Short mmCIF file of C-alpha atoms in Angstrom, two decimals:
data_model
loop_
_atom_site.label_atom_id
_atom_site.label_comp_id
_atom_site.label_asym_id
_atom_site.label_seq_id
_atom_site.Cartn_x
_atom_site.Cartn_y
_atom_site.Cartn_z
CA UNK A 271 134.84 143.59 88.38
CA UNK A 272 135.00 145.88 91.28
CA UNK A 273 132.43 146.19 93.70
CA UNK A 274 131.75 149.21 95.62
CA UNK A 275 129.62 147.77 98.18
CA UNK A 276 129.58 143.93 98.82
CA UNK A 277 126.69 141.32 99.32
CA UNK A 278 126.40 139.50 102.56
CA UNK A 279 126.83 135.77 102.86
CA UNK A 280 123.21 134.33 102.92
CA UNK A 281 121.65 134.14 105.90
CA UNK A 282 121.18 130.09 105.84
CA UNK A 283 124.72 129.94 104.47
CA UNK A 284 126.08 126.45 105.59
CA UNK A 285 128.94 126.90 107.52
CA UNK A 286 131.10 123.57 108.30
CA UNK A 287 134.12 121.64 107.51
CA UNK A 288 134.42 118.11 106.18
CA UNK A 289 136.48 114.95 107.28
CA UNK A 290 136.14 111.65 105.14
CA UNK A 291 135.98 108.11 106.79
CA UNK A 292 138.66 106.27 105.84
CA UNK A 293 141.03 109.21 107.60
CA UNK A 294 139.53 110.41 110.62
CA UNK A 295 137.52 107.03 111.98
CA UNK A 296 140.77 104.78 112.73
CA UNK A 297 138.35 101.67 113.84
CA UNK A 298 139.00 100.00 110.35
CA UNK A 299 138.33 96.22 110.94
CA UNK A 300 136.43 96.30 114.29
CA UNK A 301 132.52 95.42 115.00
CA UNK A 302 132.22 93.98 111.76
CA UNK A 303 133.57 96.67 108.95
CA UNK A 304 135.19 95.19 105.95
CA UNK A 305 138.39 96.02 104.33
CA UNK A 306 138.72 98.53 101.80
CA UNK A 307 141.33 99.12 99.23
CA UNK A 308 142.15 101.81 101.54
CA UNK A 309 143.29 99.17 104.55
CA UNK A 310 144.52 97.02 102.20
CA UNK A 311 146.99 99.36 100.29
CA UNK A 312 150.20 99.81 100.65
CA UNK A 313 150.41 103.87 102.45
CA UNK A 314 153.29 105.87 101.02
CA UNK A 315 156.72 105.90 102.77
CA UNK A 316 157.06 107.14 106.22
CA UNK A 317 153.04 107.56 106.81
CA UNK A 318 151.34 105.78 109.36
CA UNK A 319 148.62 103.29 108.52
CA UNK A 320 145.21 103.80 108.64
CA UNK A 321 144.41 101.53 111.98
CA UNK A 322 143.82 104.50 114.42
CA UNK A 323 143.74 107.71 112.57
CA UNK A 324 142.30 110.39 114.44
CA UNK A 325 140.30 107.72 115.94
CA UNK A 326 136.75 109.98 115.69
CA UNK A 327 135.15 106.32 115.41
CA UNK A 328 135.35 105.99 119.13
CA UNK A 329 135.45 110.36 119.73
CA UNK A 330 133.02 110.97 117.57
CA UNK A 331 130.72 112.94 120.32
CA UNK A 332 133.69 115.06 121.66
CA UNK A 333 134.47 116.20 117.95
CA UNK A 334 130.82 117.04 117.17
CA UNK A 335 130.32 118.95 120.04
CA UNK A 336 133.50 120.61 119.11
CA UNK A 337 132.24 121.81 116.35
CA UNK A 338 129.23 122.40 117.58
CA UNK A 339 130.83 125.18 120.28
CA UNK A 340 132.82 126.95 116.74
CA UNK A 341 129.08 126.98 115.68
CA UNK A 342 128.65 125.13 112.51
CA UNK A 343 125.53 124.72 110.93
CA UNK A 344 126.38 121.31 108.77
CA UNK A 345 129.20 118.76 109.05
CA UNK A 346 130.57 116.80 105.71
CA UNK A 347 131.56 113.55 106.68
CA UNK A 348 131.58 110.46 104.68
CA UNK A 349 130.30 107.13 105.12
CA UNK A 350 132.34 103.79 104.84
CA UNK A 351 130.78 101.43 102.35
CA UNK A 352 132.78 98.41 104.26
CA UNK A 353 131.17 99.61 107.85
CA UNK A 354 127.68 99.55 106.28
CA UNK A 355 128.66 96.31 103.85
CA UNK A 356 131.16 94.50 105.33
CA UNK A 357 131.87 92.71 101.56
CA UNK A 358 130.27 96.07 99.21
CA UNK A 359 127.08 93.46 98.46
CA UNK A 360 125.61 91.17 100.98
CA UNK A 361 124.72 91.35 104.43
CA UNK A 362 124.17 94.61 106.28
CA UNK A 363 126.30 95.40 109.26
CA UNK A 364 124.49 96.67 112.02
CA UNK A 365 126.89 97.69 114.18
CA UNK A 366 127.87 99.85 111.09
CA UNK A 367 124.35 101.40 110.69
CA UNK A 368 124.42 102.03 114.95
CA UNK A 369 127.46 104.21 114.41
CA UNK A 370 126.55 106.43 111.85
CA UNK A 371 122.97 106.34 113.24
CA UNK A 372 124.68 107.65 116.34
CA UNK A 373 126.92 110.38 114.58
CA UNK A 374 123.47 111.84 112.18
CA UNK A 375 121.64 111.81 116.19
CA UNK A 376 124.93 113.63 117.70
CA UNK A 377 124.79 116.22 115.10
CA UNK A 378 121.28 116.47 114.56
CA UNK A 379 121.21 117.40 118.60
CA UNK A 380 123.05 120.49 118.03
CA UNK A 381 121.36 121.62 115.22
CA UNK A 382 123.82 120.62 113.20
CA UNK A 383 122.98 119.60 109.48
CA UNK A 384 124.49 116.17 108.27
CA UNK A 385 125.88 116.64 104.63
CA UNK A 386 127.16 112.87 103.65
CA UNK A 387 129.20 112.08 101.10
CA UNK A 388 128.64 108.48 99.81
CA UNK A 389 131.62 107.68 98.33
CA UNK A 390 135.44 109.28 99.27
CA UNK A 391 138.32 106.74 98.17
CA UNK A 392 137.29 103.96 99.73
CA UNK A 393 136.30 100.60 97.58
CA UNK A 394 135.41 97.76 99.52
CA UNK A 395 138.41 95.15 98.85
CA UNK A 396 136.18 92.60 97.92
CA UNK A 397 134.71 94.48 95.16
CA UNK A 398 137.93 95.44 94.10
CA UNK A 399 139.08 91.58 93.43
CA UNK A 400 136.13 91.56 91.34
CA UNK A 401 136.94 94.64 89.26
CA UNK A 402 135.82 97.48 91.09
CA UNK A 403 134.83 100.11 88.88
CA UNK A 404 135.81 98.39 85.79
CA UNK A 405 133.07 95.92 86.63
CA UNK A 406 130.32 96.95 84.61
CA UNK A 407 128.07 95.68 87.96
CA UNK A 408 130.00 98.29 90.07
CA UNK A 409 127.22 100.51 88.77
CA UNK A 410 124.50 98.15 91.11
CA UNK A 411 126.90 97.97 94.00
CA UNK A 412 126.84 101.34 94.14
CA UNK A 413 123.10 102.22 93.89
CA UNK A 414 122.18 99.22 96.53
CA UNK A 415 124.69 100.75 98.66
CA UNK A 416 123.09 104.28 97.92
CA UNK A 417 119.55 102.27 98.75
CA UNK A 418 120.84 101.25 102.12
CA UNK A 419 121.90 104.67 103.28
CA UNK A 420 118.74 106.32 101.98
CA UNK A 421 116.89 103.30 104.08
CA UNK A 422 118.33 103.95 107.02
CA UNK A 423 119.30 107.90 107.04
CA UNK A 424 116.96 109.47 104.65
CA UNK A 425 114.63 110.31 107.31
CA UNK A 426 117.31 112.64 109.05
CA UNK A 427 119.85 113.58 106.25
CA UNK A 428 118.64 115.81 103.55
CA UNK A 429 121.95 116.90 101.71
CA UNK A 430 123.60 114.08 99.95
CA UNK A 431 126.84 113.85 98.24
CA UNK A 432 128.02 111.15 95.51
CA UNK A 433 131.61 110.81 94.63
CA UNK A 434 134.62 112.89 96.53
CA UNK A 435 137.05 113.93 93.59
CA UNK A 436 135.84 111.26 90.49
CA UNK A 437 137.90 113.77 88.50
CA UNK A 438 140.92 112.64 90.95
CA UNK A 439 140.06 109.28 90.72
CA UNK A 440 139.97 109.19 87.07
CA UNK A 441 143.21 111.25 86.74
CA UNK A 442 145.63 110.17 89.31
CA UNK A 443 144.40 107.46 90.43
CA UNK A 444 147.51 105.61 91.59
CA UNK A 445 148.40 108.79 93.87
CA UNK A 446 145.47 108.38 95.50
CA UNK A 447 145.78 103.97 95.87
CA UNK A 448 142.41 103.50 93.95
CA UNK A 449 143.39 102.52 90.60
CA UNK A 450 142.50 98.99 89.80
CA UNK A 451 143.51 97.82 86.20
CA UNK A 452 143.09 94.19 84.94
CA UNK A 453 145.76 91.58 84.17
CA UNK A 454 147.22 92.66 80.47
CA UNK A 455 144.91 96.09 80.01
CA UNK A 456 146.89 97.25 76.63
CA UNK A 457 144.65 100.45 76.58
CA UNK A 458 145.20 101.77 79.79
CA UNK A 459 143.48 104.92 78.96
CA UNK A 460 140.26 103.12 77.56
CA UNK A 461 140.40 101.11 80.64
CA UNK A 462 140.42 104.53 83.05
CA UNK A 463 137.76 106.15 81.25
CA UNK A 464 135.27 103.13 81.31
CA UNK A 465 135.70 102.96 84.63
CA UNK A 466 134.86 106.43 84.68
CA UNK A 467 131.98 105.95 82.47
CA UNK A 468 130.66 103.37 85.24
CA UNK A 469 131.05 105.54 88.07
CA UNK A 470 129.10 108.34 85.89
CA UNK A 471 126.44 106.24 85.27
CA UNK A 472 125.83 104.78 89.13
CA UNK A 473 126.32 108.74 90.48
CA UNK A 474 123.38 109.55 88.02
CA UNK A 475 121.51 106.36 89.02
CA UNK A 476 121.91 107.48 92.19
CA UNK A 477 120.54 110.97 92.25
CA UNK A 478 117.22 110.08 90.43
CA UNK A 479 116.76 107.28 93.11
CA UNK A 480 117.87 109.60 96.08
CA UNK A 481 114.85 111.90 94.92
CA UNK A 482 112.74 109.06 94.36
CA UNK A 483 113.35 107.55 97.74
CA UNK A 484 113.51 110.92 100.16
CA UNK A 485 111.57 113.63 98.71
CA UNK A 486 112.75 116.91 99.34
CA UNK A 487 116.66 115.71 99.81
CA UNK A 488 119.18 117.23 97.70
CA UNK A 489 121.94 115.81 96.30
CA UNK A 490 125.16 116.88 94.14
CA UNK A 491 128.39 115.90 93.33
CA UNK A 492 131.40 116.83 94.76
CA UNK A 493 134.69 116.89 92.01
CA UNK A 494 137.74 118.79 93.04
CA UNK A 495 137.82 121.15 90.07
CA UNK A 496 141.16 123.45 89.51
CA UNK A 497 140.09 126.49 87.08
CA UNK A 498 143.33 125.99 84.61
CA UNK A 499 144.99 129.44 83.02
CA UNK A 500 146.50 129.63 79.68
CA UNK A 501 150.62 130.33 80.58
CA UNK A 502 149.70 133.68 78.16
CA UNK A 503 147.88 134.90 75.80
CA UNK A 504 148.98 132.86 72.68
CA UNK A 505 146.10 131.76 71.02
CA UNK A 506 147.36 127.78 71.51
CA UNK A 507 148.03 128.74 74.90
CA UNK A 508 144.60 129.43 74.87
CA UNK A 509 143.31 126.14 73.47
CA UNK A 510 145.55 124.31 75.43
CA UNK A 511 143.93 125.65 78.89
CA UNK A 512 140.36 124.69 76.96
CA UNK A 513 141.36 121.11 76.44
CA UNK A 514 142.41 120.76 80.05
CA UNK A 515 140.00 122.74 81.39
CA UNK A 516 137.72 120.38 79.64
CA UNK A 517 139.60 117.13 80.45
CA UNK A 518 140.27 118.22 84.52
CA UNK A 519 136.69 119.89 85.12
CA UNK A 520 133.87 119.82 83.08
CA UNK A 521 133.68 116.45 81.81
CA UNK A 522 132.48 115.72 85.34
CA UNK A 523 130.35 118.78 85.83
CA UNK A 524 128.95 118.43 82.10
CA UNK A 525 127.81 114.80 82.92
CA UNK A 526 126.33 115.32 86.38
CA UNK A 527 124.28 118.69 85.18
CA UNK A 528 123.86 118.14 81.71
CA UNK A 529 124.22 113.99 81.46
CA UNK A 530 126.19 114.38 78.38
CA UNK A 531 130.27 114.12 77.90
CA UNK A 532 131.83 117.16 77.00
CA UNK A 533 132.92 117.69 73.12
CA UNK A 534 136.37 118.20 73.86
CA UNK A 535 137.04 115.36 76.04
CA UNK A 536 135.09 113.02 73.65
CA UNK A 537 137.59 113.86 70.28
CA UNK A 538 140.24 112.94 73.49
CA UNK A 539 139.13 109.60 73.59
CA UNK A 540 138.45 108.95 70.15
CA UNK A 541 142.22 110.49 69.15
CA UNK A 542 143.20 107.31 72.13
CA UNK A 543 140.57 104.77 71.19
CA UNK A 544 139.20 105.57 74.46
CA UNK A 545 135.50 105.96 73.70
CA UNK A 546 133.47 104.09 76.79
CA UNK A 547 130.95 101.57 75.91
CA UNK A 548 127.72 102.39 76.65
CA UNK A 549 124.90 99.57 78.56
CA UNK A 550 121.73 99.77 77.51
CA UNK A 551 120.11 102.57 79.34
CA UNK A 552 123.05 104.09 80.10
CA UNK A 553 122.58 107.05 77.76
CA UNK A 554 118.52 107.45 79.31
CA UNK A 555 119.98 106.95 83.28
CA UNK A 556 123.09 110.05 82.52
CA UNK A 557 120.21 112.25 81.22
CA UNK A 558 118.00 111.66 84.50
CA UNK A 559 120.83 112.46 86.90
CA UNK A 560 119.57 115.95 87.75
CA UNK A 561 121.60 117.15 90.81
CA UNK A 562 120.13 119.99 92.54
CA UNK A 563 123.52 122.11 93.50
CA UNK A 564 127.07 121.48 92.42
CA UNK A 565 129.84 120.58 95.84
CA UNK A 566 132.97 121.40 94.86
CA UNK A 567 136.72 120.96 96.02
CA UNK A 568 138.84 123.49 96.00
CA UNK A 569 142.83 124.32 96.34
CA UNK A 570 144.44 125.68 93.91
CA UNK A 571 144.63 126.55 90.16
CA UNK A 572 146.90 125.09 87.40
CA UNK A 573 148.67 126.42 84.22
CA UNK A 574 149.29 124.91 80.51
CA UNK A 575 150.64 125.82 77.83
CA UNK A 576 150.86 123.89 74.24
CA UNK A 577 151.83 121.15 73.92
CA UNK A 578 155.11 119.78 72.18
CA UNK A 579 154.08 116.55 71.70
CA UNK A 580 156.68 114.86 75.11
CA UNK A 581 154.45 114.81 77.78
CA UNK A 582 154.19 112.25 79.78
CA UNK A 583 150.99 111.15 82.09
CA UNK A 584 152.88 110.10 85.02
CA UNK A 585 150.66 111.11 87.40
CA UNK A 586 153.11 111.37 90.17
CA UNK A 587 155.16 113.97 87.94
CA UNK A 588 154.56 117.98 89.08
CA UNK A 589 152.02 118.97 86.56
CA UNK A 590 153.58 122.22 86.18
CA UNK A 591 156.60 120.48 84.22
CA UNK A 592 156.76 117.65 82.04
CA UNK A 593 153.28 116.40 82.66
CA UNK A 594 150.60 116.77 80.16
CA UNK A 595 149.00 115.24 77.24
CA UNK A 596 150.82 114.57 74.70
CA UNK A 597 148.98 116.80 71.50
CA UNK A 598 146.39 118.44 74.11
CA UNK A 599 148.39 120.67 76.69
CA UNK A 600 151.77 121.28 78.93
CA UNK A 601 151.76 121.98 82.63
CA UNK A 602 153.42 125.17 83.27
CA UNK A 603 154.64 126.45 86.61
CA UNK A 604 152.25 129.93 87.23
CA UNK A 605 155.47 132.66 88.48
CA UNK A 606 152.34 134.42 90.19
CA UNK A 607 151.61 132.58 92.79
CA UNK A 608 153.04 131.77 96.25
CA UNK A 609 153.46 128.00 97.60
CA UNK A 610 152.26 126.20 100.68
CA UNK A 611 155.20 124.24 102.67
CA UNK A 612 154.33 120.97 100.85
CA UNK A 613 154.37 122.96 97.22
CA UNK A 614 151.21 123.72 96.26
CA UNK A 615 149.85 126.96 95.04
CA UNK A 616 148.10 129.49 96.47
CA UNK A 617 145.26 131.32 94.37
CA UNK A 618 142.88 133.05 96.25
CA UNK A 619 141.62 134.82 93.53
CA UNK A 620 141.80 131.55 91.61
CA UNK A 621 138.72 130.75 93.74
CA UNK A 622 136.33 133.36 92.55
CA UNK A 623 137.05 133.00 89.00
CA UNK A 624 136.36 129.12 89.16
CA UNK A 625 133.32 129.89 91.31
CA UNK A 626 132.20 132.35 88.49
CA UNK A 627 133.25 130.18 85.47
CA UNK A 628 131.04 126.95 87.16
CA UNK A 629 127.97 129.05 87.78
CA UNK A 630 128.27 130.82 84.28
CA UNK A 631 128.19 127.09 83.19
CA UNK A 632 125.51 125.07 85.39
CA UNK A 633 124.02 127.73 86.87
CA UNK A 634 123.15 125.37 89.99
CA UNK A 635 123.84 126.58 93.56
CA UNK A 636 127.46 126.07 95.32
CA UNK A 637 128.84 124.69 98.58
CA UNK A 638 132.86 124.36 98.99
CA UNK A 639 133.45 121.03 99.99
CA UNK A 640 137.10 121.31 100.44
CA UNK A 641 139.51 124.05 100.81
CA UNK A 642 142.45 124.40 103.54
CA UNK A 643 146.19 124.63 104.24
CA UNK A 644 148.55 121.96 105.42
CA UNK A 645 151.21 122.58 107.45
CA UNK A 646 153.41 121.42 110.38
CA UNK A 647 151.68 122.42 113.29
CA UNK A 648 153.08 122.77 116.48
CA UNK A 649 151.51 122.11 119.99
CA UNK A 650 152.96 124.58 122.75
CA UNK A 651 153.45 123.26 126.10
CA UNK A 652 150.65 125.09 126.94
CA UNK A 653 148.20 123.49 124.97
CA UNK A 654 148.15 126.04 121.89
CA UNK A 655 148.39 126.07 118.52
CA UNK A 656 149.47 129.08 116.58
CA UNK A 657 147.85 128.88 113.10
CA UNK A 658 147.86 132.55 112.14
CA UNK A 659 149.30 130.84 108.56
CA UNK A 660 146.00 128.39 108.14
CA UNK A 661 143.77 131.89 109.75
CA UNK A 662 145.49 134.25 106.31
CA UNK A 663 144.52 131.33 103.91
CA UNK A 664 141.09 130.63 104.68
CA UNK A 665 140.39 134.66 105.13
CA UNK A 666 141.68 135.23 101.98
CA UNK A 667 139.65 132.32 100.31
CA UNK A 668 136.51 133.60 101.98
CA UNK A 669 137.28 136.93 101.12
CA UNK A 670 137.04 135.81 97.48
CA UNK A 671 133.68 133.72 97.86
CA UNK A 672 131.92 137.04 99.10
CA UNK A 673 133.33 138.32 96.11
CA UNK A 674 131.61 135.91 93.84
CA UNK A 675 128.33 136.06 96.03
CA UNK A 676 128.08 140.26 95.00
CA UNK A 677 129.28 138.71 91.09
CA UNK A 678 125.88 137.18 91.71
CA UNK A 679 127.26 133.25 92.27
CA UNK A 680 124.48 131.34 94.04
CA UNK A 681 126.94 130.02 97.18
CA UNK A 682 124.98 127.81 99.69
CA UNK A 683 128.01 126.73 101.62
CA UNK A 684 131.70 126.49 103.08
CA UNK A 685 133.37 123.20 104.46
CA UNK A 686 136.76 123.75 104.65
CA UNK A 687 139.16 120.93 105.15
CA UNK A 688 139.29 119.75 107.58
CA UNK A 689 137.15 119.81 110.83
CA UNK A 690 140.02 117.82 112.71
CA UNK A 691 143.26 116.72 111.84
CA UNK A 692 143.46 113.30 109.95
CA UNK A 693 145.78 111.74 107.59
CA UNK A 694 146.44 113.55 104.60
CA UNK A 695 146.03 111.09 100.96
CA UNK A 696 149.54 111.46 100.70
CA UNK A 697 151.82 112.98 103.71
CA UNK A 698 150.38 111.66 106.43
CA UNK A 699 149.66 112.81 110.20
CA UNK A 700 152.31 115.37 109.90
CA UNK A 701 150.35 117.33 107.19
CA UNK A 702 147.84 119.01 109.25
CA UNK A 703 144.49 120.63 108.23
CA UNK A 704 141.98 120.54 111.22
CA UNK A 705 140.36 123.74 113.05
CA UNK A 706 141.10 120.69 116.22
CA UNK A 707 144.75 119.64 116.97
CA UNK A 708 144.35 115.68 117.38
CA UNK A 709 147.76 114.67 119.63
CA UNK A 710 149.67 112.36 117.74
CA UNK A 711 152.55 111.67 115.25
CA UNK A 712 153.38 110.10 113.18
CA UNK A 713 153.95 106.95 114.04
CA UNK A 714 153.17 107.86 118.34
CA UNK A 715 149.95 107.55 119.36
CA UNK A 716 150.45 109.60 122.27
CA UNK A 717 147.32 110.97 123.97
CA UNK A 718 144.70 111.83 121.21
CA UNK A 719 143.50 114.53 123.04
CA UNK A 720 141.70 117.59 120.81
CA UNK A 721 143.13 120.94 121.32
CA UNK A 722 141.11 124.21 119.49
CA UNK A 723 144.19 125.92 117.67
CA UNK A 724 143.83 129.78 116.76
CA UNK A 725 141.86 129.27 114.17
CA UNK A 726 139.05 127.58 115.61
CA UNK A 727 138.67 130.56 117.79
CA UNK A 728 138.52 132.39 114.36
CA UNK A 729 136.64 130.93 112.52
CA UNK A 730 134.11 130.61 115.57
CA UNK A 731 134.11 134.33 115.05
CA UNK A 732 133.47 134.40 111.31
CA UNK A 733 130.24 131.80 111.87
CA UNK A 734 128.76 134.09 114.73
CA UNK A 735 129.30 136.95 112.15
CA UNK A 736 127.65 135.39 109.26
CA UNK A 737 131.19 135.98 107.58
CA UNK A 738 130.46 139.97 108.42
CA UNK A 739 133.95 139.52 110.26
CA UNK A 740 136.90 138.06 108.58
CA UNK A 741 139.46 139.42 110.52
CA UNK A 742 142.37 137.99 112.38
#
């Protein structure tokens, strides 16, 4: 569709960027927070541990008033169950409650909207020895710990959001260090997918009680959903992009909006023997979800083609070769697209047409949780950071949501990742994302002073703007 005059962003469009606990705090056993399986994993080759990170637990008020000179109007940031519950049940920590007391006040003093994410990788470790998610009590841990944050922060924070990436959690979990499977699971995907089933469940459970508890809140959830294209336009090309389409996204979406699983996904599991078992009052608490806008992550697109019947699920393989599901679909490398320095596509346009396809479905209102570009950045001597690579991306991306706002998309929002640099899931410090250059490597410490790069000073402009300027 082309437009011959575009819509404006709205004028209370959100404009922000997220961080998540577990990889900007650092702080990760001091005044009183618990492990999680995060600080208790074993971090990929070569990447530092997550002792220090960006260490925002202790810089908290220089990165908020960072962001409060670009100009943001919300910050997504995500609270660590361990800081709050030191063992995921039990005894509060207070000194956990101070701090994120303190970080609501900081941002709330610069008129700067707290949108918290409950939940982002991080399972307290003593929840996982008993099971974590395939526990079918994981469902109260999570709704007291829900309870707790609405207690103490429901009185300041009025956008809420549940689970970062369940669809990630669910698929590749062992990527990510959160898959927990019990001693001699034969039915590994049954196992995954009740777990799943749990976490749909408390998400749901927690909605209703967030609007029970602080009227007026809203809350959503946030999966990181990849619009998948049929590799052409073979009608079991086709098919194949529905069944992933349906396995990667909208199972998720489906259940939060709708609080039923999706059709396709459902003959999945019954072709594995997958099929959760449902609690009683399972079925009533998935129907009484009721988010009231969808958060979304967003990088990239994928490509399938039929299957042949050899995939393999290894969910460390590249998607776009052998990995699939066996009878269901075939990754397929997309020849259209261009690749970031760590490999992963670039789809701009990919962006509006999952925007479009997720409103034509829910019909809910929007706000990008996650979008950015890693790469190396360099620190001049000077104290600069040349970005003009991270400025094209997000233009481009932004570009495309003003796009979907004048296809008449119902966009409340932008957060791209990150606000500051942090440690990436799976490269490390050397994988940078931030708007704010945080000075360390790797494995050096070094000063952890914040430098604005280029694009802060860009993306300043595009918030004073309203998005009216996009230019470099």
């Amino acid at each position: 569709m082309l437009h011959k005059k575009l819509k404006p962003f709205p004028s209370d469009f959100l404009w922000g960027a997220s961080t998540s606990a577990y990889q900007v705090e650092g702080a990760n056993l001091i005044d009183g927070k618990g492990p999680s399986c995060q600080d208790v994993k074993k971090v990929p080759e070569g990447t530092s541990e997550l002792d220090v990170c960006a260490d925002q637990y202790h810089r908290y008020k220089e990165d908020i008033a960072l962001m409060a000179e670009m100009g943001f109007k919300t910050y997504r940031f995500s609270i660590a169950w361990t800081r709050i519950l030191p063992n995921g049940t039990g005894e509060v920590n207070p000194k956990g409650i101070e701090y994120y007391n303190n970080v609501i006040n900081e941002c709330l003093k610069y008129g700067i909207e707290p949108l918290v994410t409950m939940f982002h990788f991080d399972m307290p470790a003593a929840l996982d020895e008993r099971g974590s998610w395939g526990n079918p009590e994981s469902v109260d841990w999570f709704v007291n710990f829900a309870k707790v944050m609405y207690e103490n922060y429901g009185d300041r924070v009025k956008y809420w959001l549940t689970i970062n990436e369940q669809n990630m959690l669910t698929l590749v979990g062992p990527v990510i260090g959160t898959l927990h499977l019990p001693e001699g699971c034969t039915n590994e995907i049954k196992e995954i997918y009740q777990q799943n089933h749990h976490m749909l469940v408390a998400q749901a459970k927690a909605m209703a009680l967030c609007h029970e508890m602080i009227p007026g809140a809203k809350i959503g959830p946030a999966p990181n959903i990849s619009l998948v294209y049929p590799a052409s336009c073979k009608p079991e090309d086709v098919l194949a992009a529905q069944n992933y389409n349906a396995i990667r996204n909208w199972l998720y979406l489906d259940m939060a909006v709708y609080g039923v699983y999706n059709n396709l996904v459902w003959a999945y599991l019954e072709e594995h023997d997958a099929c959760p078992t449902f609690a009683p009052g399972d079925a009533e608490a998935l129907k009484n979800g009721h988010p009231d806008f969808i958060g979304f992550n967003y990088y990239n697109t994928a490509t399938c083609e039929a299957s042949d019947g050899t995939e393999t699920m290894d969910p460390g393989a590249d998607q776009q070769t052998a990995r699939g599901e066996a009878g269901f679909y075939r990754g397929f490398k997309n020849p259209n697209l261009p690749t970031t320095e760590f490999g992963w596509e670039i789809d701009p346009m990919g962006f509006r047409a999952t925007i479009r396809e997720m409103y034509s479905r829910y019909r809910l209102p929007m706000i990008v949780t996650e979008n950015g570009l890693g790469a190396y950045d360099k620190l001049t001597e000077d104290g600069k950071v040349h970005d003009q690579y991270r400025i094209e991306y997000l233009r481009k991306h932004l570009e495309q949501v003003q796009l979907a706002i004048t296809d008449g998309c119902e966009m409340m929002g932008y957060c791209p990742w990150s606000a500051v640099d942090l440690i990436s899931t799976h490269e490390g410090m050397v994988k940078r994302y931030g708007f704010i250059y945080v000075d360390r490597e790797e494995f050096d410490l070094k000063t952890l002073d914040r430098y604005r790069k280029d694009s802060f000073y860009w993306y300043k402009k595009v918030i004073a703007t309203n998005g009216d300027d996009l230019s470099d």
